[in-house]
Amino acid sequence: MAGFEVFGDEEKKEIQDVLDSGVLFRYEFIEQRKGVFKVREFEEQFARYCGTGYAQAVTSGTSALKAALTALGIGSGDEVITQGFTFVATWEAILEVGALPVFTEIDATLNMDPADLKKKITSKTRCIIPVHMLGAQARVKEIVEIGKIHGIPVLEDTAQAAGGRIDGRHLGTFGQCGTFSFDAVKTMTTGEGGMIITGDESLWRAMSEYHDHGHDHVVNPGGRGGEGRKFIGSNYRMMEIQGAIGLAQLRKLDSMIMAMQKNKAILKEAVLSIPGVEFRQLLDEKGDTATHLAFFMQDAEHCRRVNDELRSHGCGAVNFSENTWHYYPRWEHLLEGRTLASSGWPFVGIDGKRRVVYDPRILPSSAGIIERTLVLPISVKMPEERLAIMCDALKRAGNV
Ligand SMILES: *Cc1c(COP(=O)(O)O)cnc(C)c1O
């Protein structure tokens, strides 16, 4: 599943450079740091790896979304469309910048359904966020085309698909920008951390200044204290130690993906023994990061029987209709508008009226897909014995 599995000497060596200099901050300390700029180097390497112009490191995938939305000019009164199958962070960020999330159906890719996207666009739509869930591609080319027709920018939430591609082109480079997460369970990890990539220099500059309290980063004789600013910002700066870990993890990313693709292929073969099974649609199998294997049973009842069998062998799969963090009808805090703000914001507006009411029944096609989908997480390291037990359990599940 993830970079934590391969954390080792390479990461420690990179971290040691930072400890030796004693400089934990990504800016300033020019004398002491002796040329060590880990976060800056990580940004440059990440942009190069993805084949794009600019990368901005931040503290998390959530702050990456927030900084990207802010730089795109999104705020109160705006609607942002995303999919009803994603991690809560996607819509938390939308609400946090003051905009309202609107949710689309997913299709057999388990990602945004472009046909439903077309229906959800209104005069208030200011951004579209397809999410590359479970390591694989959303129909991002079609989505970008739809966005173009309406003049709406596309932000790719690539938190779960670092290193993923379509025909060799990296996910995160199709829209105006792409965001990544390096939290503890993501494909590559820096413990906590995130990145935004873009080919647009002015968008990158806005994100860079915003994430650092608005500092304009223009060379100034007064140092940072003398720098100017064009707008208010916040603080989402990445630490040097995280940048150091990121450099080592990035160098391992393609080999991690290759290892997971190998393990996934073995399990996929075993899944074929389940009668009537179909696989999640992949737009480009070579560009799949293979962090998960998702497959569809005949119906919800069949899905339960198969998973009961898998569980009885210690190989239970994830059924996302039971998961409260990734699936719209299970987000009761969103549906009920629960917030710490005594005013009720962001669910209640300044006029004291509810700004939006979310009905749990608005995504029936997604429900029809999710209730018969099973997902097996794939690890980088899956010993042969473990793979054999899983394959055996899947073959037995073919008889239930
Ligand atoms: C993990 C994740 C995020 C948020 O990333 P953090 O670094 O944990 O804040 C955003 N979107 C998706 C789809 C994720 O899986």
CSV table of C-alpha atoms and ligand atoms in Angstrom, one decimal:
chain,number,residue,atom,x,y,z
A,1,MET,CA,0.0,0.0,0.0
A,2,ALA,CA,2.5,2.5,0.9
A,3,GLY,CA,5.8,4.2,1.4
A,4,PHE,CA,6.0,3.4,5.1
A,5,GLU,CA,6.8,-0.2,4.1
A,6,VAL,CA,10.1,0.9,2.5
A,7,PHE,CA,11.3,3.6,4.9
A,8,GLY,CA,15.0,2.9,5.4
A,9,ASP,CA,18.6,4.0,5.1
A,10,GLU,CA,18.0,6.3,2.2
A,11,GLU,CA,15.5,8.4,4.2
A,12,LYS,CA,17.7,8.4,7.2
A,13,LYS,CA,20.7,9.6,5.1
A,14,GLU,CA,18.6,12.5,3.7
A,15,ILE,CA,17.3,13.4,7.2
A,16,GLN,CA,20.9,13.3,8.5
A,17,ASP,CA,21.9,16.1,6.1
A,18,VAL,CA,19.2,18.3,7.8
A,19,LEU,CA,20.3,17.3,11.3
A,20,ASP,CA,23.9,18.1,10.4
A,21,SER,CA,23.0,21.6,9.3
A,22,GLY,CA,20.6,22.2,12.1
A,23,VAL,CA,18.3,24.2,9.8
A,24,LEU,CA,14.7,22.9,10.0
A,25,PHE,CA,13.2,25.9,8.1
A,26,ARG,CA,12.9,25.9,4.3
A,27,TYR,CA,13.8,29.6,3.9
A,28,GLU,CA,16.6,31.8,5.2
A,29,PHE,CA,19.5,30.6,7.4
A,30,ILE,CA,21.7,31.0,4.4
A,31,GLU,CA,25.1,30.8,6.2
A,32,GLN,CA,24.2,27.8,8.5
A,33,ARG,CA,22.5,25.7,5.9
A,34,LYS,CA,25.5,25.3,3.7
A,35,GLY,CA,23.5,24.9,0.5
A,36,VAL,CA,21.0,22.3,1.9
A,37,PHE,CA,17.5,23.1,0.7
A,38,LYS,CA,15.6,19.9,1.0
A,39,VAL,CA,12.1,21.2,0.5
A,40,ARG,CA,13.1,23.2,-2.5
A,41,GLU,CA,14.9,20.3,-4.0
A,42,PHE,CA,11.9,18.0,-3.3
A,43,GLU,CA,9.7,20.5,-5.2
A,44,GLU,CA,12.0,20.6,-8.2
A,45,GLN,CA,12.4,16.8,-8.3
A,46,PHE,CA,8.7,16.2,-7.9
A,47,ALA,CA,7.8,18.7,-10.7
A,48,ARG,CA,10.4,17.0,-13.0
A,49,TYR,CA,9.1,13.5,-12.1
A,50,CYS,CA,5.6,14.5,-13.1
A,51,GLY,CA,6.7,16.3,-16.2
A,52,THR,CA,5.3,19.7,-15.2
A,53,GLY,CA,6.7,23.2,-14.6
A,54,TYR,CA,6.1,23.9,-10.9
A,55,ALA,CA,5.5,22.2,-7.6
A,56,GLN,CA,4.6,23.7,-4.2
A,57,ALA,CA,5.2,21.7,-1.1
A,58,VAL,CA,2.7,22.2,1.8
A,59,THR,CA,1.9,20.5,5.1
A,60,SER,CA,-0.8,18.1,4.0
A,61,GLY,CA,-3.0,16.9,1.1
A,62,THR,CA,-5.8,18.9,2.7
A,63,SER,CA,-3.8,22.1,2.8
A,64,ALA,CA,-2.8,21.4,-0.8
A,65,LEU,CA,-6.4,21.4,-1.8
A,66,LYS,CA,-7.1,24.6,0.2
A,67,ALA,CA,-4.1,26.5,-1.2
A,68,ALA,CA,-5.0,25.4,-4.8
A,69,LEU,CA,-8.7,26.4,-4.4
A,70,THR,CA,-7.6,29.8,-2.9
A,71,ALA,CA,-5.1,30.4,-5.7
A,72,LEU,CA,-7.9,29.6,-8.2
A,73,GLY,CA,-9.9,32.4,-6.6
A,74,ILE,CA,-12.6,30.2,-5.1
A,75,GLY,CA,-14.6,31.5,-2.1
A,76,SER,CA,-18.0,32.2,-0.6
A,77,GLY,CA,-20.9,32.1,-3.1
A,78,ASP,CA,-19.0,29.6,-5.3
A,79,GLU,CA,-19.9,25.9,-5.9
A,80,VAL,CA,-17.2,23.3,-6.4
A,81,ILE,CA,-18.1,19.9,-7.9
A,82,THR,CA,-16.5,16.7,-6.7
A,83,GLN,CA,-17.5,13.1,-6.5
A,84,GLY,CA,-19.5,11.3,-3.7
A,85,PHE,CA,-16.8,8.7,-3.3
A,86,THR,CA,-13.7,10.4,-1.9
A,87,PHE,CA,-12.0,11.0,1.4
A,88,VAL,CA,-13.7,13.7,3.6
A,89,ALA,CA,-10.7,16.0,3.1
A,90,THR,CA,-11.8,16.9,-0.5
A,91,TRP,CA,-15.0,18.6,0.6
A,92,GLU,CA,-13.6,19.8,4.0
A,93,ALA,CA,-11.2,22.0,1.9
A,94,ILE,CA,-14.1,23.2,-0.3
A,95,LEU,CA,-16.1,24.2,2.8
A,96,GLU,CA,-13.1,25.7,4.5
A,97,VAL,CA,-12.5,28.3,1.7
A,98,GLY,CA,-16.2,29.2,2.0
A,99,ALA,CA,-17.5,27.5,-1.1
A,100,LEU,CA,-20.2,24.7,-1.2
A,101,PRO,CA,-19.4,21.2,-2.4
A,102,VAL,CA,-21.7,19.6,-5.0
A,103,PHE,CA,-21.4,15.8,-5.4
A,104,THR,CA,-21.5,13.7,-8.6
A,105,GLU,CA,-22.1,10.1,-9.2
A,106,ILE,CA,-19.2,7.7,-9.8
A,107,ASP,CA,-19.1,5.2,-12.7
A,108,ALA,CA,-17.3,1.9,-13.3
A,109,THR,CA,-13.9,3.7,-12.9
A,110,LEU,CA,-15.1,4.4,-9.3
A,111,ASN,CA,-14.4,8.0,-10.0
A,112,MET,CA,-16.4,11.0,-11.3
A,113,ASP,CA,-19.0,10.2,-13.9
A,114,PRO,CA,-18.7,12.9,-16.6
A,115,ALA,CA,-22.3,12.5,-17.7
A,116,ASP,CA,-23.5,13.4,-14.2
A,117,LEU,CA,-20.9,16.2,-13.9
A,118,LYS,CA,-22.6,17.9,-16.9
A,119,LYS,CA,-25.9,17.8,-15.1
A,120,LYS,CA,-24.4,19.3,-11.9
A,121,ILE,CA,-22.8,22.4,-13.5
A,122,THR,CA,-24.6,25.6,-12.6
A,123,SER,CA,-23.9,29.3,-13.1
A,124,LYS,CA,-22.1,29.2,-9.7
A,125,THR,CA,-19.7,26.4,-10.5
A,126,ARG,CA,-16.1,27.7,-10.2
A,127,CYS,CA,-14.1,24.5,-10.0
A,128,ILE,CA,-14.3,20.7,-10.7
A,129,ILE,CA,-12.3,18.3,-8.5
A,130,PRO,CA,-12.2,14.8,-9.9
A,131,VAL,CA,-10.4,12.4,-7.5
A,132,HIS,CA,-8.2,9.6,-8.6
A,133,MET,CA,-9.4,7.2,-6.0
A,134,LEU,CA,-7.7,4.0,-4.8
A,135,GLY,CA,-4.7,4.6,-7.0
A,136,ALA,CA,-6.4,4.8,-10.4
A,137,GLN,CA,-7.5,7.3,-13.0
A,138,ALA,CA,-10.6,9.4,-13.2
A,139,ARG,CA,-11.9,10.2,-16.7
A,140,VAL,CA,-9.8,13.4,-16.4
A,141,LYS,CA,-9.5,14.1,-20.1
A,142,GLU,CA,-13.3,14.2,-20.6
A,143,ILE,CA,-13.7,16.2,-17.5
A,144,VAL,CA,-11.1,18.8,-18.6
A,145,GLU,CA,-13.0,19.0,-21.9
A,146,ILE,CA,-16.3,19.7,-20.1
A,147,GLY,CA,-14.5,22.2,-17.9
A,148,LYS,CA,-13.2,24.0,-21.0
A,149,ILE,CA,-16.6,24.4,-22.5
A,150,HIS,CA,-17.9,26.1,-19.4
A,151,GLY,CA,-14.6,28.0,-18.6
A,152,ILE,CA,-14.3,26.1,-15.3
A,153,PRO,CA,-10.8,25.1,-14.0
A,154,VAL,CA,-10.2,21.4,-13.1
A,155,LEU,CA,-8.2,20.6,-9.9
A,156,GLU,CA,-7.2,16.9,-9.7
A,157,ASP,CA,-7.1,15.4,-6.2
A,158,THR,CA,-4.3,13.0,-6.8
A,159,ALA,CA,-3.8,12.3,-3.1
A,160,GLN,CA,-4.2,8.5,-3.6
A,161,ALA,CA,-2.5,8.2,-7.0
A,162,ALA,CA,1.1,9.6,-6.9
A,163,GLY,CA,2.9,8.1,-9.9
A,164,GLY,CA,-0.3,7.3,-11.7
A,165,ARG,CA,-0.5,8.0,-15.4
A,166,ILE,CA,-2.6,7.9,-18.5
A,167,ASP,CA,-0.7,7.0,-21.7
A,168,GLY,CA,2.5,8.0,-19.9
A,169,ARG,CA,1.2,11.4,-18.9
A,170,HIS,CA,1.1,11.9,-15.1
A,171,LEU,CA,-2.1,12.3,-13.2
A,172,GLY,CA,-2.3,15.8,-11.7
A,173,THR,CA,-1.0,17.4,-15.0
A,174,PHE,CA,-4.3,17.3,-16.9
A,175,GLY,CA,-6.1,20.0,-15.0
A,176,GLN,CA,-5.0,23.5,-14.0
A,177,CYS,CA,-3.3,21.9,-11.0
A,178,GLY,CA,-3.1,18.6,-9.1
A,179,THR,CA,-2.8,18.0,-5.4
A,180,PHE,CA,-1.0,15.2,-3.6
A,181,SER,CA,-0.8,13.9,0.0
A,182,PHE,CA,2.2,12.3,1.7
A,183,ASP,CA,0.4,11.3,4.9
A,184,ALA,CA,1.4,8.2,6.8
A,185,VAL,CA,-0.6,5.7,4.6
A,186,LYS,CA,-0.2,7.2,1.2
A,187,THR,CA,1.8,5.7,-1.7
A,188,MET,CA,4.8,7.8,-0.8
A,189,THR,CA,5.0,9.4,2.6
A,190,THR,CA,6.7,12.2,4.5
A,191,GLY,CA,4.8,11.4,7.7
A,192,GLU,CA,2.6,14.5,7.0
A,193,GLY,CA,2.8,16.6,3.9
A,194,GLY,CA,1.4,17.5,0.5
A,195,MET,CA,2.3,19.0,-2.9
A,196,ILE,CA,0.5,21.0,-5.6
A,197,ILE,CA,1.7,20.8,-9.2
A,198,THR,CA,0.9,23.1,-12.0
A,199,GLY,CA,2.2,24.3,-15.4
A,200,ASP,CA,1.0,27.8,-14.7
A,201,GLU,CA,3.6,30.0,-13.2
A,202,SER,CA,1.3,32.7,-11.9
A,203,LEU,CA,-0.9,30.1,-10.2
A,204,TRP,CA,2.2,28.6,-8.6
A,205,ARG,CA,3.3,32.0,-7.5
A,206,ALA,CA,0.0,32.7,-5.8
A,207,MET,CA,0.0,29.3,-4.0
A,208,SER,CA,3.6,29.9,-3.0
A,209,GLU,CA,2.9,33.3,-1.5
A,210,TYR,CA,-0.4,32.2,0.1
A,211,HIS,CA,1.2,29.2,1.9
A,212,ASP,CA,3.8,31.5,3.5
A,213,HIS,CA,1.7,34.3,5.0
A,214,GLY,CA,1.7,36.2,1.7
A,215,HIS,CA,5.5,36.7,1.6
A,216,ASP,CA,6.4,37.8,-2.0
A,217,HIS,CA,9.7,36.1,-1.9
A,218,VAL,CA,11.4,38.9,-3.8
A,219,VAL,CA,15.0,39.4,-2.9
A,220,ASN,CA,15.1,42.1,-0.3
A,221,PRO,CA,17.9,43.7,1.6
A,222,GLY,CA,15.9,43.6,4.8
A,223,GLY,CA,15.6,39.8,4.6
A,224,ARG,CA,12.2,38.1,5.1
A,225,GLY,CA,11.1,40.8,7.5
A,226,GLY,CA,11.4,43.3,4.7
A,227,GLU,CA,9.5,41.4,2.1
A,228,GLY,CA,6.2,42.8,0.8
A,229,ARG,CA,2.9,41.1,0.1
A,230,LYS,CA,0.0,41.4,-2.3
A,231,PHE,CA,-2.7,39.5,-0.3
A,232,ILE,CA,-3.4,37.7,3.0
A,233,GLY,CA,-2.0,34.3,3.4
A,234,SER,CA,-1.6,31.6,5.9
A,235,ASN,CA,1.0,29.1,7.0
A,236,TYR,CA,1.2,25.7,5.3
A,237,ARG,CA,5.0,25.4,5.1
A,238,MET,CA,6.7,22.1,4.9
A,239,MET,CA,9.7,21.3,7.2
A,240,GLU,CA,13.1,20.5,5.9
A,241,ILE,CA,13.0,17.0,7.5
A,242,GLN,CA,9.8,16.2,5.5
A,243,GLY,CA,11.4,17.5,2.3
A,244,ALA,CA,14.4,15.2,3.0
A,245,ILE,CA,12.1,12.1,3.5
A,246,GLY,CA,10.2,13.1,0.3
A,247,LEU,CA,13.4,13.1,-1.8
A,248,ALA,CA,14.2,9.5,-0.7
A,249,GLN,CA,10.6,8.3,-1.1
A,250,LEU,CA,10.2,9.9,-4.6
A,251,ARG,CA,13.2,7.9,-5.8
A,252,LYS,CA,11.5,4.7,-4.6
A,253,LEU,CA,8.0,5.5,-6.0
A,254,ASP,CA,8.3,3.8,-9.4
A,255,SER,CA,9.8,0.6,-7.9
A,256,MET,CA,7.0,0.5,-5.2
A,257,ILE,CA,4.4,0.8,-8.0
A,258,MET,CA,6.1,-2.0,-10.0
A,259,ALA,CA,6.1,-4.3,-6.9
A,260,MET,CA,2.4,-3.6,-6.2
A,261,GLN,CA,1.5,-4.2,-9.9
A,262,LYS,CA,3.1,-7.6,-9.6
A,263,ASN,CA,1.2,-8.6,-6.5
A,264,LYS,CA,-2.0,-7.2,-7.9
A,265,ALA,CA,-1.7,-9.3,-11.0
A,266,ILE,CA,-1.5,-12.5,-9.0
A,267,LEU,CA,-4.6,-11.6,-6.9
A,268,LYS,CA,-6.5,-10.5,-10.0
A,269,GLU,CA,-6.0,-13.9,-11.5
A,270,ALA,CA,-7.5,-15.6,-8.4
A,271,VAL,CA,-10.5,-13.2,-8.3
A,272,LEU,CA,-11.5,-14.6,-11.7
A,273,SER,CA,-12.7,-17.7,-10.0
A,274,ILE,CA,-15.7,-15.8,-8.6
A,275,PRO,CA,-18.6,-16.3,-11.0
A,276,GLY,CA,-19.9,-13.2,-12.6
A,277,VAL,CA,-17.1,-11.0,-11.3
A,278,GLU,CA,-16.1,-7.8,-13.1
A,279,PHE,CA,-13.2,-5.6,-12.5
A,280,ARG,CA,-13.1,-1.8,-11.9
A,281,GLN,CA,-12.6,-0.1,-15.2
A,282,LEU,CA,-9.0,1.1,-15.6
A,283,LEU,CA,-8.4,3.8,-18.3
A,284,ASP,CA,-4.8,2.7,-18.6
A,285,GLU,CA,-3.7,-0.5,-16.8
A,286,LYS,CA,0.0,0.4,-17.2
A,287,GLY,CA,-0.6,3.7,-15.5
A,288,ASP,CA,-2.5,2.2,-12.5
A,289,THR,CA,-0.5,2.6,-9.3
A,290,ALA,CA,-2.0,-0.7,-8.2
A,291,THR,CA,-2.5,0.3,-4.5
A,292,HIS,CA,-5.9,-1.5,-4.6
A,293,LEU,CA,-7.7,-4.2,-6.4
A,294,ALA,CA,-11.4,-3.4,-6.8
A,295,PHE,CA,-14.0,-5.8,-8.3
A,296,PHE,CA,-17.8,-6.0,-8.6
A,297,MET,CA,-20.0,-8.8,-7.4
A,298,GLN,CA,-23.3,-9.7,-9.0
A,299,ASP,CA,-25.3,-7.8,-6.3
A,300,ALA,CA,-25.1,-6.6,-2.7
A,301,GLU,CA,-26.1,-10.1,-1.3
A,302,HIS,CA,-23.4,-11.9,-3.4
A,303,CYS,CA,-21.0,-9.2,-2.2
A,304,ARG,CA,-21.8,-10.0,1.5
A,305,ARG,CA,-21.4,-13.8,1.0
A,306,VAL,CA,-18.1,-13.5,-0.8
A,307,ASN,CA,-16.7,-11.1,1.9
A,308,ASP,CA,-17.9,-13.4,4.7
A,309,GLU,CA,-16.0,-16.2,3.1
A,310,LEU,CA,-12.9,-14.0,2.7
A,311,ARG,CA,-13.1,-12.8,6.3
A,312,SER,CA,-13.4,-16.4,7.6
A,313,HIS,CA,-9.9,-16.9,6.1
A,314,GLY,CA,-8.5,-13.6,7.5
A,315,CYS,CA,-8.6,-11.9,4.1
A,316,GLY,CA,-11.6,-9.6,4.4
A,317,ALA,CA,-12.0,-7.0,1.7
A,318,VAL,CA,-13.2,-3.4,2.1
A,319,ASN,CA,-16.8,-2.7,1.2
A,320,PHE,CA,-17.1,1.1,1.1
A,321,SER,CA,-20.8,1.2,1.8
A,322,GLU,CA,-19.7,0.1,5.4
A,323,ASN,CA,-16.9,2.8,5.5
A,324,THR,CA,-17.8,6.1,7.1
A,325,TRP,CA,-14.9,8.2,5.8
A,326,HIS,CA,-15.1,7.8,2.0
A,327,TYR,CA,-18.7,7.6,0.9
A,328,TYR,CA,-21.3,10.3,0.8
A,329,PRO,CA,-24.4,8.7,2.5
A,330,ARG,CA,-22.2,7.8,5.5
A,331,TRP,CA,-21.0,11.4,6.1
A,332,GLU,CA,-23.6,12.1,8.8
A,333,HIS,CA,-21.7,15.2,10.0
A,334,LEU,CA,-22.0,16.7,6.5
A,335,LEU,CA,-25.6,15.6,6.0
A,336,GLU,CA,-26.6,17.0,9.4
A,337,GLY,CA,-24.5,20.1,9.1
A,338,ARG,CA,-22.5,19.6,12.2
A,339,THR,CA,-19.9,22.3,12.9
A,340,LEU,CA,-18.1,23.7,15.9
A,341,ALA,CA,-19.0,27.3,14.9
A,342,SER,CA,-21.8,28.5,17.1
A,343,SER,CA,-23.2,30.5,14.1
A,344,GLY,CA,-23.6,27.2,12.2
A,345,TRP,CA,-21.0,28.3,9.5
A,346,PRO,CA,-20.3,26.9,6.9
A,347,PHE,CA,-23.7,25.2,6.8
A,348,VAL,CA,-25.6,28.3,8.0
A,349,GLY,CA,-25.0,31.6,6.2
A,350,ILE,CA,-24.6,35.1,7.6
A,351,ASP,CA,-28.3,35.6,7.1
A,352,GLY,CA,-29.0,32.8,9.6
A,353,LYS,CA,-30.4,30.5,6.9
A,354,ARG,CA,-29.2,27.1,5.9
A,355,ARG,CA,-27.0,27.5,2.8
A,356,VAL,CA,-27.4,23.9,1.6
A,357,VAL,CA,-29.2,20.7,2.6
A,358,TYR,CA,-27.6,17.4,1.6
A,359,ASP,CA,-30.0,14.5,0.9
A,360,PRO,CA,-28.4,11.1,1.4
A,361,ARG,CA,-30.4,9.7,-1.5
A,362,ILE,CA,-29.1,11.9,-4.3
A,363,LEU,CA,-26.5,9.4,-5.7
A,364,PRO,CA,-28.4,6.2,-6.5
A,365,SER,CA,-26.0,5.0,-9.3
A,366,SER,CA,-23.1,5.3,-6.9
A,367,ALA,CA,-25.0,3.3,-4.3
A,368,GLY,CA,-25.7,0.6,-6.8
A,369,ILE,CA,-22.0,0.3,-7.6
A,370,ILE,CA,-20.5,0.7,-4.1
A,371,GLU,CA,-22.9,-1.9,-2.5
A,372,ARG,CA,-21.5,-4.6,-4.8
A,373,THR,CA,-17.8,-3.6,-4.8
A,374,LEU,CA,-15.0,-5.2,-2.9
A,375,VAL,CA,-11.6,-3.7,-2.5
A,376,LEU,CA,-8.4,-5.5,-1.5
A,377,PRO,CA,-5.5,-3.2,-0.5
A,378,ILE,CA,-2.2,-4.2,-2.1
A,379,SER,CA,1.1,-3.9,-0.3
A,380,VAL,CA,4.6,-3.4,-1.7
A,381,LYS,CA,5.7,-6.4,0.4
A,382,MET,CA,3.4,-9.4,0.2
A,383,PRO,CA,5.2,-12.6,1.1
A,384,GLU,CA,4.4,-15.6,-1.0
A,385,GLU,CA,2.7,-17.4,1.9
A,386,ARG,CA,0.3,-14.4,2.4
A,387,LEU,CA,-0.4,-14.2,-1.4
A,388,ALA,CA,-1.1,-18.0,-1.4
A,389,ILE,CA,-3.6,-17.7,1.5
A,390,MET,CA,-5.4,-14.8,-0.2
A,391,CYS,CA,-5.6,-16.7,-3.5
A,392,ASP,CA,-6.9,-19.7,-1.8
A,393,ALA,CA,-9.6,-17.7,0.1
A,394,LEU,CA,-10.6,-16.1,-3.3
A,395,LYS,CA,-10.9,-19.5,-4.9
A,396,ARG,CA,-13.2,-20.7,-2.1
A,397,ALA,CA,-15.2,-17.5,-2.4
A,398,GLY,CA,-16.0,-18.6,-5.9
A,399,ASN,CA,-18.3,-21.3,-4.5
A,400,VAL,CA,-20.5,-19.2,-2.2
B,1,LIG,C1,-5.5,11.5,2.1
B,1,LIG,C2,-6.4,12.3,1.2
B,1,LIG,C3,-6.5,13.7,1.3
B,1,LIG,C4,-5.9,14.5,2.4
B,1,LIG,O1,-4.6,14.3,2.6
B,1,LIG,P1,-3.9,14.6,4.1
B,1,LIG,O2,-2.5,14.7,3.8
B,1,LIG,O3,-4.2,13.4,4.9
B,1,LIG,O4,-4.5,15.9,4.6
B,1,LIG,C5,-7.2,14.3,0.3
B,1,LIG,N1,-7.9,13.6,-0.6
B,1,LIG,C6,-7.9,12.3,-0.7
B,1,LIG,C7,-8.6,11.6,-1.8
B,1,LIG,C8,-7.1,11.6,0.2
B,1,LIG,O5,-7.1,10.2,0.2
